[in-house]
Amino acid sequence: MKLCRFDANRIGVVTSSTALVDVSEAVPGWSDDPLSDHFVRLCRDLDTVRPAIEAAVANGQERALADVRLTAPVLNPGKLVAAAMNYEAHRAEMVDRADRSGLAWRMEFDVFLKAPSSIVGPCDAVELPMGTGQEIHHEGELAFVIGQGGRNIPAASALDHVFGYTGMIDVTVRGPGDRSRRKSYDTFSPTGPYLVTADELGDPQAQTIDLHVVHAGVDEQRQHVSTADMLVPVAEIVAYTSSIMTLHPGDVFCTGAPPGVGPIEPGDVMRLAISGIGSMTVDVRAREESA
Ligand code: MN
């Protein structure tokens, strides 16, 4: 199933490249309250809820995707875990930068936390703080959402704990200072367009990630990689992270930057496309600072 969220908290199943069916009423506890936990519980309970959702699709009326406003295909995750240094070619492009700033520890694979409040949807804009004095970069990444949580999950069964997959642009202020702060500005985690359930996506290490930036009217391919090139695959990211912190249904992960990270500026447009998931086009603009 290809799930989406749209308008005021509604949940849809995408049925073609142009249509969806609203299945909100088939989701137990569904509410338009932005603080609702119905989505987290759907992540936990998909196996039991799936027949009702499939019936809602079979009996429902298709609507045009063009007539709705897609929002991030996740809601109220307890945490947003990000992987660092998960492609060798990205490590290579960052070595000089890390040497200059004396931050060699940043060159090893690890996980860290971004603020979940940085998540926005595929129709929202990324808003750049203009006063950091640093470049702000795109990192187009495969993302995934936890279904059944747990701790000390073995890698061999870790993919059974993944609810589904989506895309995320992990926007990052380069330079000194804590990584969590530099990646947690509001709007710095555009996510989408859809959340494809794990059974439908298949092998998370057999996908293609492609990120273009239109800058000054010129369309540049910045990132293009196979997820087969991840140093630490999804199953091992889940296993490692769950050895540190208990994973809960609805927790969101991004899996690390492919090579080709680069600066974005107000007026740019980013397009992230991931095979098996879809593409989203995200505007970049300057953040309005309060006077
Ligand atoms: Mn990243």
Tab-separated table of N, CA and C in Angstrom, residues 9-139:
chain	number	residue	atom	x	y	z
A	9	ASN	N	-5.228	16.381	8.323
A	9	ASN	CA	-4.932	15.115	9.011
A	9	ASN	C	-5.501	13.881	8.315
A	10	ARG	N	-6.050	14.023	7.125
A	10	ARG	CA	-6.697	12.869	6.512
A	10	ARG	C	-5.655	11.881	5.990
A	11	ILE	N	-6.042	10.619	5.920
A	11	ILE	CA	-5.168	9.547	5.459
A	11	ILE	C	-5.753	8.964	4.179
A	12	GLY	N	-4.887	8.776	3.187
A	12	GLY	CA	-5.335	8.243	1.915
A	12	GLY	C	-4.486	7.063	1.479
A	13	VAL	N	-5.045	6.278	0.583
A	13	VAL	CA	-4.281	5.264	-0.131
A	13	VAL	C	-4.175	5.728	-1.576
A	14	VAL	N	-2.955	5.820	-2.059
A	14	VAL	CA	-2.710	6.269	-3.427
A	14	VAL	C	-2.976	5.088	-4.352
A	15	THR	N	-3.907	5.266	-5.296
A	15	THR	CA	-4.344	4.152	-6.129
A	15	THR	C	-3.795	4.209	-7.554
A	16	SER	N	-3.276	5.364	-7.942
A	16	SER	CA	-2.634	5.489	-9.254
A	16	SER	C	-1.758	6.728	-9.196
A	17	SER	N	-1.138	7.062	-10.313
A	17	SER	CA	-0.247	8.230	-10.303
A	17	SER	C	-1.027	9.532	-10.134
A	18	THR	N	-2.351	9.452	-10.261
A	18	THR	CA	-3.139	10.689	-10.193
A	18	THR	C	-4.278	10.638	-9.181
A	19	ALA	N	-4.443	9.521	-8.463
A	19	ALA	CA	-5.646	9.383	-7.634
A	19	ALA	C	-5.347	8.789	-6.265
A	20	LEU	N	-6.245	9.100	-5.336
A	20	LEU	CA	-6.193	8.488	-4.008
A	20	LEU	C	-7.615	8.221	-3.553
A	21	VAL	N	-7.724	7.374	-2.503
A	21	VAL	CA	-8.999	7.169	-1.830
A	21	VAL	C	-8.805	7.542	-0.362
A	22	ASP	N	-9.720	8.336	0.164
A	22	ASP	CA	-9.673	8.741	1.571
A	22	ASP	C	-10.103	7.557	2.439
A	23	VAL	N	-9.192	7.084	3.290
A	23	VAL	CA	-9.501	5.941	4.158
A	23	VAL	C	-9.522	6.345	5.640
A	24	SER	N	-9.603	7.627	5.910
A	24	SER	CA	-9.503	8.105	7.299
A	24	SER	C	-10.475	7.385	8.220
A	25	GLU	N	-11.702	7.199	7.754
A	25	GLU	CA	-12.738	6.638	8.639
A	25	GLU	C	-12.485	5.156	8.953
A	26	ALA	N	-11.597	4.529	8.196
A	26	ALA	CA	-11.270	3.118	8.466
A	26	ALA	C	-10.110	2.973	9.454
A	27	VAL	N	-9.512	4.102	9.830
A	27	VAL	CA	-8.366	4.059	10.752
A	27	VAL	C	-8.886	4.249	12.174
A	28	PRO	N	-8.691	3.241	13.044
A	28	PRO	CA	-9.229	3.347	14.407
A	28	PRO	C	-8.725	4.591	15.125
A	29	GLY	N	-9.679	5.317	15.722
A	29	GLY	CA	-9.318	6.499	16.501
A	29	GLY	C	-8.953	7.702	15.669
A	30	TRP	N	-9.206	7.629	14.334
A	30	TRP	CA	-8.810	8.753	13.485
A	30	TRP	C	-9.409	10.062	14.005
A	31	SER	N	-8.627	11.115	13.981
A	31	SER	CA	-9.081	12.424	14.441
A	31	SER	C	-8.372	13.498	13.647
A	32	ASP	N	-9.029	14.647	13.505
A	32	ASP	CA	-8.343	15.765	12.847
A	32	ASP	C	-7.512	16.583	13.830
A	33	ASP	N	-7.479	16.140	15.089
A	33	ASP	CA	-6.642	16.807	16.091
A	33	ASP	C	-5.173	16.620	15.723
A	34	PRO	N	-4.429	17.698	15.535
A	34	PRO	CA	-3.006	17.530	15.156
A	34	PRO	C	-2.178	16.792	16.207
A	35	LEU	N	-2.672	16.681	17.432
A	35	LEU	CA	-1.944	15.928	18.458
A	35	LEU	C	-2.397	14.473	18.545
A	36	SER	N	-3.275	14.045	17.655
A	36	SER	CA	-3.818	12.695	17.713
A	36	SER	C	-2.724	11.635	17.578
A	37	ASP	N	-2.946	10.489	18.243
A	37	ASP	CA	-1.982	9.384	18.131
A	37	ASP	C	-2.470	8.281	17.181
A	38	HIS	N	-3.512	8.584	16.383
A	38	HIS	CA	-4.046	7.508	15.537
A	38	HIS	C	-3.020	7.000	14.526
A	39	PHE	N	-2.141	7.875	14.079
A	39	PHE	CA	-1.197	7.433	13.057
A	39	PHE	C	-0.128	6.516	13.654
A	40	VAL	N	0.322	6.856	14.852
A	40	VAL	CA	1.301	5.998	15.535
A	40	VAL	C	0.692	4.616	15.789
A	41	ARG	N	-0.590	4.608	16.186
A	41	ARG	CA	-1.218	3.306	16.429
A	41	ARG	C	-1.450	2.538	15.132
A	42	LEU	N	-1.685	3.258	14.039
A	42	LEU	CA	-1.781	2.573	12.746
A	42	LEU	C	-0.452	1.894	12.401
A	43	CYS	N	0.650	2.568	12.692
A	43	CYS	CA	1.965	1.957	12.440
A	43	CYS	C	2.109	0.660	13.238
A	44	ARG	N	1.631	0.672	14.480
A	44	ARG	CA	1.737	-0.526	15.323
A	44	ARG	C	0.793	-1.633	14.854
A	45	ASP	N	-0.400	-1.255	14.391
A	45	ASP	CA	-1.490	-2.216	14.218
A	45	ASP	C	-1.840	-2.499	12.759
A	46	LEU	N	-0.945	-2.172	11.823
A	46	LEU	CA	-1.319	-2.279	10.410
A	46	LEU	C	-1.893	-3.649	10.057
A	47	ASP	N	-1.292	-4.706	10.580
A	47	ASP	CA	-1.733	-6.043	10.169
A	47	ASP	C	-3.219	-6.256	10.471
A	48	THR	N	-3.686	-5.748	11.614
A	48	THR	CA	-5.091	-5.959	11.967
A	48	THR	C	-6.002	-4.937	11.300
A	49	VAL	N	-5.470	-3.759	10.987
A	49	VAL	CA	-6.296	-2.700	10.399
A	49	VAL	C	-6.359	-2.815	8.877
A	50	ARG	N	-5.386	-3.502	8.303
A	50	ARG	CA	-5.264	-3.543	6.838
A	50	ARG	C	-6.559	-3.981	6.128
A	51	PRO	N	-7.263	-5.030	6.596
A	51	PRO	CA	-8.479	-5.420	5.860
A	51	PRO	C	-9.515	-4.300	5.785
A	52	ALA	N	-9.661	-3.533	6.861
A	52	ALA	CA	-10.631	-2.432	6.837
A	52	ALA	C	-10.197	-1.334	5.874
A	53	ILE	N	-8.892	-1.091	5.816
A	53	ILE	CA	-8.394	-0.071	4.882
A	53	ILE	C	-8.587	-0.548	3.443
A	54	GLU	N	-8.290	-1.823	3.202
A	54	GLU	CA	-8.453	-2.346	1.834
A	54	GLU	C	-9.920	-2.325	1.408
A	55	ALA	N	-10.819	-2.583	2.363
A	55	ALA	CA	-12.251	-2.505	2.041
A	55	ALA	C	-12.655	-1.072	1.737
A	56	ALA	N	-12.073	-0.132	2.487
A	56	ALA	CA	-12.397	1.284	2.243
A	56	ALA	C	-11.927	1.712	0.858
A	57	VAL	N	-10.785	1.170	0.441
A	57	VAL	CA	-10.299	1.489	-0.910
A	57	VAL	C	-11.237	0.882	-1.954
A	58	ALA	N	-11.632	-0.375	-1.732
A	58	ALA	CA	-12.479	-1.063	-2.710
A	58	ALA	C	-13.841	-0.383	-2.843
A	59	ASN	N	-14.345	0.136	-1.734
A	59	ASN	CA	-15.690	0.717	-1.741
A	59	ASN	C	-15.688	2.237	-1.871
A	60	GLY	N	-14.487	2.828	-1.864
A	60	GLY	CA	-14.420	4.288	-1.803
A	60	GLY	C	-14.401	4.942	-3.175
A	61	GLN	N	-14.503	6.240	-3.126
A	61	GLN	CA	-14.502	7.051	-4.347
A	61	GLN	C	-13.092	7.597	-4.561
A	62	GLU	N	-12.565	7.419	-5.747
A	62	GLU	CA	-11.256	8.003	-6.020
A	62	GLU	C	-11.351	9.520	-6.111
A	63	ARG	N	-10.317	10.174	-5.599
A	63	ARG	CA	-10.199	11.621	-5.732
A	63	ARG	C	-8.898	11.919	-6.454
A	64	ALA	N	-8.859	13.073	-7.099
A	64	ALA	CA	-7.633	13.448	-7.808
A	64	ALA	C	-6.576	13.915	-6.807
A	65	LEU	N	-5.371	13.375	-6.933
A	65	LEU	CA	-4.263	13.854	-6.087
A	65	LEU	C	-4.073	15.362	-6.248
A	66	ALA	N	-4.368	15.848	-7.446
A	66	ALA	CA	-4.172	17.279	-7.705
A	66	ALA	C	-5.124	18.148	-6.892
A	67	ASP	N	-6.189	17.540	-6.354
A	67	ASP	CA	-7.194	18.321	-5.620
A	67	ASP	C	-6.959	18.333	-4.114
A	68	VAL	N	-5.901	17.667	-3.651
A	68	VAL	CA	-5.625	17.664	-2.209
A	68	VAL	C	-4.244	18.273	-1.973
A	69	ARG	N	-4.035	18.659	-0.709
A	69	ARG	CA	-2.712	19.158	-0.329
A	69	ARG	C	-2.030	18.107	0.527
A	70	LEU	N	-1.009	17.469	-0.047
A	70	LEU	CA	-0.290	16.422	0.688
A	70	LEU	C	0.461	17.028	1.864
A	71	THR	N	0.415	16.312	2.994
A	71	THR	CA	1.229	16.685	4.153
A	71	THR	C	2.233	15.556	4.400
A	72	ALA	N	3.112	15.738	5.342
A	72	ALA	CA	4.117	14.699	5.608
A	72	ALA	C	3.402	13.384	5.903
A	73	PRO	N	3.885	12.266	5.345
A	73	PRO	CA	3.197	10.976	5.534
A	73	PRO	C	3.549	10.305	6.855
A	74	VAL	N	3.828	11.109	7.871
A	74	VAL	CA	4.057	10.641	9.241
A	74	VAL	C	3.395	11.668	10.148
A	75	LEU	N	3.050	11.249	11.373
A	75	LEU	CA	2.408	12.185	12.304
A	75	LEU	C	2.851	11.875	13.727
A	76	ASN	N	3.353	12.904	14.381
A	76	ASN	CA	3.731	12.834	15.796
A	76	ASN	C	4.672	11.675	16.132
A	77	PRO	N	5.764	11.524	15.371
A	77	PRO	CA	6.738	10.490	15.751
A	77	PRO	C	7.384	10.855	17.082
A	78	GLY	N	7.665	9.830	17.887
A	78	GLY	CA	8.349	10.073	19.154
A	78	GLY	C	9.778	10.537	18.955
A	79	LYS	N	10.402	10.038	17.886
A	79	LYS	CA	11.751	10.505	17.587
A	79	LYS	C	12.034	10.440	16.089
A	80	LEU	N	12.996	11.255	15.706
A	80	LEU	CA	13.512	11.261	14.339
A	80	LEU	C	15.007	10.968	14.454
A	81	VAL	N	15.356	9.754	14.029
A	81	VAL	CA	16.738	9.269	14.127
A	81	VAL	C	17.385	9.411	12.753
A	82	ALA	N	18.586	9.945	12.731
A	82	ALA	CA	19.274	10.133	11.457
A	82	ALA	C	20.603	9.386	11.486
A	83	ALA	N	20.928	8.764	10.357
A	83	ALA	CA	22.221	8.100	10.208
A	83	ALA	C	23.212	9.073	9.587
A	84	ALA	N	24.445	8.982	10.041
A	84	ALA	CA	25.518	9.833	9.514
A	84	ALA	C	26.586	8.960	8.882
A	85	MET	N	27.155	9.461	7.803
A	85	MET	CA	28.291	8.810	7.147
A	85	MET	C	27.963	7.370	6.743
A	86	ASN	N	26.963	7.248	5.885
A	86	ASN	CA	26.516	5.911	5.508
A	86	ASN	C	26.780	5.577	4.041
A	87	TYR	N	27.530	6.447	3.345
A	87	TYR	CA	27.980	6.132	1.983
A	87	TYR	C	29.467	6.508	1.907
A	88	GLU	N	30.289	5.598	1.395
A	88	GLU	CA	31.736	5.848	1.359
A	88	GLU	C	32.054	7.097	0.533
A	89	ALA	N	31.347	7.296	-0.582
A	89	ALA	CA	31.663	8.443	-1.435
A	89	ALA	C	31.276	9.762	-0.756
A	90	HIS	N	30.310	9.732	0.157
A	90	HIS	CA	29.987	10.947	0.922
A	90	HIS	C	31.064	11.193	1.982
A	91	ARG	N	31.532	10.127	2.615
A	91	ARG	CA	32.654	10.300	3.560
A	91	ARG	C	33.822	10.966	2.855
A	92	ALA	N	34.111	10.491	1.649
A	92	ALA	CA	35.265	11.017	0.917
A	92	ALA	C	35.102	12.502	0.629
A	93	GLU	N	33.880	12.933	0.274
A	93	GLU	CA	33.704	14.348	-0.070
A	93	GLU	C	33.712	15.240	1.165
A	94	MET	N	33.569	14.642	2.364
A	94	MET	CA	33.520	15.436	3.583
A	94	MET	C	34.842	15.471	4.345
A	95	VAL	N	35.845	14.705	3.884
A	95	VAL	CA	37.081	14.591	4.654
A	95	VAL	C	37.754	15.947	4.833
A	96	ASP	N	37.882	16.711	3.755
A	96	ASP	CA	38.572	17.996	3.853
A	96	ASP	C	37.868	18.918	4.840
A	97	ARG	N	36.562	18.944	4.736
A	97	ARG	CA	35.770	19.810	5.601
A	97	ARG	C	35.952	19.419	7.072
A	98	ALA	N	35.952	18.106	7.347
A	98	ALA	CA	36.114	17.645	8.727
A	98	ALA	C	37.523	17.943	9.232
A	99	ASP	N	38.527	17.776	8.357
A	99	ASP	CA	39.896	18.078	8.775
A	99	ASP	C	40.034	19.546	9.151
A	100	ARG	N	39.415	20.412	8.330
A	100	ARG	CA	39.506	21.851	8.599
A	100	ARG	C	38.914	22.199	9.951
A	101	SER	N	37.832	21.531	10.313
A	101	SER	CA	37.167	21.908	11.556
A	101	SER	C	37.565	21.009	12.728
A	102	GLY	N	38.525	20.102	12.483
A	102	GLY	CA	39.025	19.280	13.585
A	102	GLY	C	37.969	18.367	14.174
A	103	LEU	N	37.106	17.860	13.329
A	103	LEU	CA	35.983	17.067	13.824
A	103	LEU	C	36.015	15.671	13.219
A	104	ALA	N	37.129	14.990	13.416
A	104	ALA	CA	37.303	13.680	12.789
A	104	ALA	C	36.230	12.687	13.239
A	105	TRP	N	35.713	12.851	14.442
A	105	TRP	CA	34.696	11.909	14.927
A	105	TRP	C	33.460	11.910	14.042
A	106	ARG	N	33.250	13.017	13.348
A	106	ARG	CA	32.068	13.082	12.496
A	106	ARG	C	32.183	12.169	11.280
A	107	MET	N	33.350	11.606	11.044
A	107	MET	CA	33.561	10.834	9.820
A	107	MET	C	33.191	9.366	9.968
A	108	GLU	N	32.694	8.970	11.128
A	108	GLU	CA	32.331	7.574	11.346
A	108	GLU	C	30.807	7.423	11.316
A	109	PHE	N	30.358	6.262	10.844
A	109	PHE	CA	28.918	5.989	10.909
A	109	PHE	C	28.425	6.100	12.343
A	110	ASP	N	27.284	6.714	12.500
A	110	ASP	CA	26.623	6.723	13.811
A	110	ASP	C	25.195	7.215	13.593
A	111	VAL	N	24.434	7.220	14.653
A	111	VAL	CA	23.087	7.804	14.583
A	111	VAL	C	23.004	8.969	15.564
A	112	PHE	N	22.127	9.907	15.246
A	112	PHE	CA	21.910	11.072	16.094
A	112	PHE	C	20.439	11.456	15.961
A	113	LEU	N	20.005	12.422	16.734
A	113	LEU	CA	18.593	12.808	16.739
A	113	LEU	C	18.394	14.181	16.112
A	114	LYS	N	17.357	14.278	15.270
A	114	LYS	CA	16.856	15.566	14.798
A	114	LYS	C	15.545	15.829	15.527
A	115	ALA	N	15.161	17.072	15.635
A	115	ALA	CA	13.868	17.388	16.242
A	115	ALA	C	12.743	16.952	15.303
A	116	PRO	N	11.782	16.142	15.790
A	116	PRO	CA	10.645	15.786	14.928
A	116	PRO	C	9.872	17.006	14.425
A	117	SER	N	9.944	18.107	15.158
A	117	SER	CA	9.239	19.325	14.725
A	117	SER	C	9.841	19.930	13.461
A	118	SER	N	10.975	19.398	12.998
A	118	SER	CA	11.548	19.880	11.733
A	118	SER	C	10.868	19.250	10.521
A	119	ILE	N	9.993	18.275	10.746
A	119	ILE	CA	9.342	17.570	9.634
A	119	ILE	C	8.252	18.446	9.013
A	120	VAL	N	8.296	18.570	7.693
A	120	VAL	CA	7.209	19.193	6.938
A	120	VAL	C	6.871	18.284	5.758
A	121	GLY	N	5.850	18.661	5.017
A	121	GLY	CA	5.370	17.808	3.948
A	121	GLY	C	5.885	18.199	2.581
A	122	PRO	N	5.502	17.400	1.574
A	122	PRO	CA	6.013	17.619	0.220
A	122	PRO	C	5.491	18.884	-0.442
A	123	CYS	N	4.450	19.515	0.142
A	123	CYS	CA	3.933	20.755	-0.441
A	123	CYS	C	4.427	21.987	0.313
A	124	ASP	N	5.235	21.766	1.350
A	124	ASP	CA	5.750	22.881	2.140
A	124	ASP	C	7.101	23.335	1.595
A	125	ALA	N	7.526	24.508	2.007
A	125	ALA	CA	8.838	25.023	1.605
A	125	ALA	C	9.839	24.831	2.732
A	126	VAL	N	11.100	24.678	2.351
A	126	VAL	CA	12.196	24.739	3.321
A	126	VAL	C	12.560	26.202	3.516
A	127	GLU	N	12.636	26.613	4.767
A	127	GLU	CA	12.918	28.016	5.080
A	127	GLU	C	14.307	28.124	5.706
A	128	LEU	N	15.185	28.840	5.032
A	128	LEU	CA	16.589	28.899	5.458
A	128	LEU	C	16.817	30.060	6.417
A	129	PRO	N	17.415	29.781	7.582
A	129	PRO	CA	17.858	30.883	8.435
A	129	PRO	C	19.026	31.580	7.739
A	130	MET	N	18.962	32.890	7.583
A	130	MET	CA	19.953	33.572	6.750
A	130	MET	C	21.127	34.117	7.554
A	131	GLY	N	21.081	33.959	8.875
A	131	GLY	CA	22.115	34.586	9.686
A	131	GLY	C	23.181	33.650	10.222
A	132	THR	N	23.268	32.410	9.701
A	132	THR	CA	24.223	31.464	10.291
A	132	THR	C	25.646	31.701	9.794
A	133	GLY	N	25.803	32.380	8.666
A	133	GLY	CA	27.142	32.571	8.099
A	133	GLY	C	27.729	31.294	7.519
A	134	GLN	N	26.901	30.269	7.355
A	134	GLN	CA	27.386	28.975	6.879
A	134	GLN	C	26.563	28.538	5.670
A	135	GLU	N	27.161	27.657	4.864
A	135	GLU	CA	26.381	27.028	3.792
A	135	GLU	C	25.307	26.133	4.404
A	136	ILE	N	24.180	26.047	3.710
A	136	ILE	CA	23.120	25.120	4.103
A	136	ILE	C	22.942	24.127	2.965
A	137	HIS	N	23.007	22.830	3.297
A	137	HIS	CA	23.067	21.782	2.274
A	137	HIS	C	21.820	20.909	2.253
A	138	HIS	N	21.561	20.325	1.081
A	138	HIS	CA	20.566	19.265	0.927
A	138	HIS	C	21.221	17.910	1.134
A	139	GLU	N	20.504	16.985	1.763
A	139	GLU	CA	20.908	15.579	1.813
A	139	GLU	C	19.649	14.771	1.486
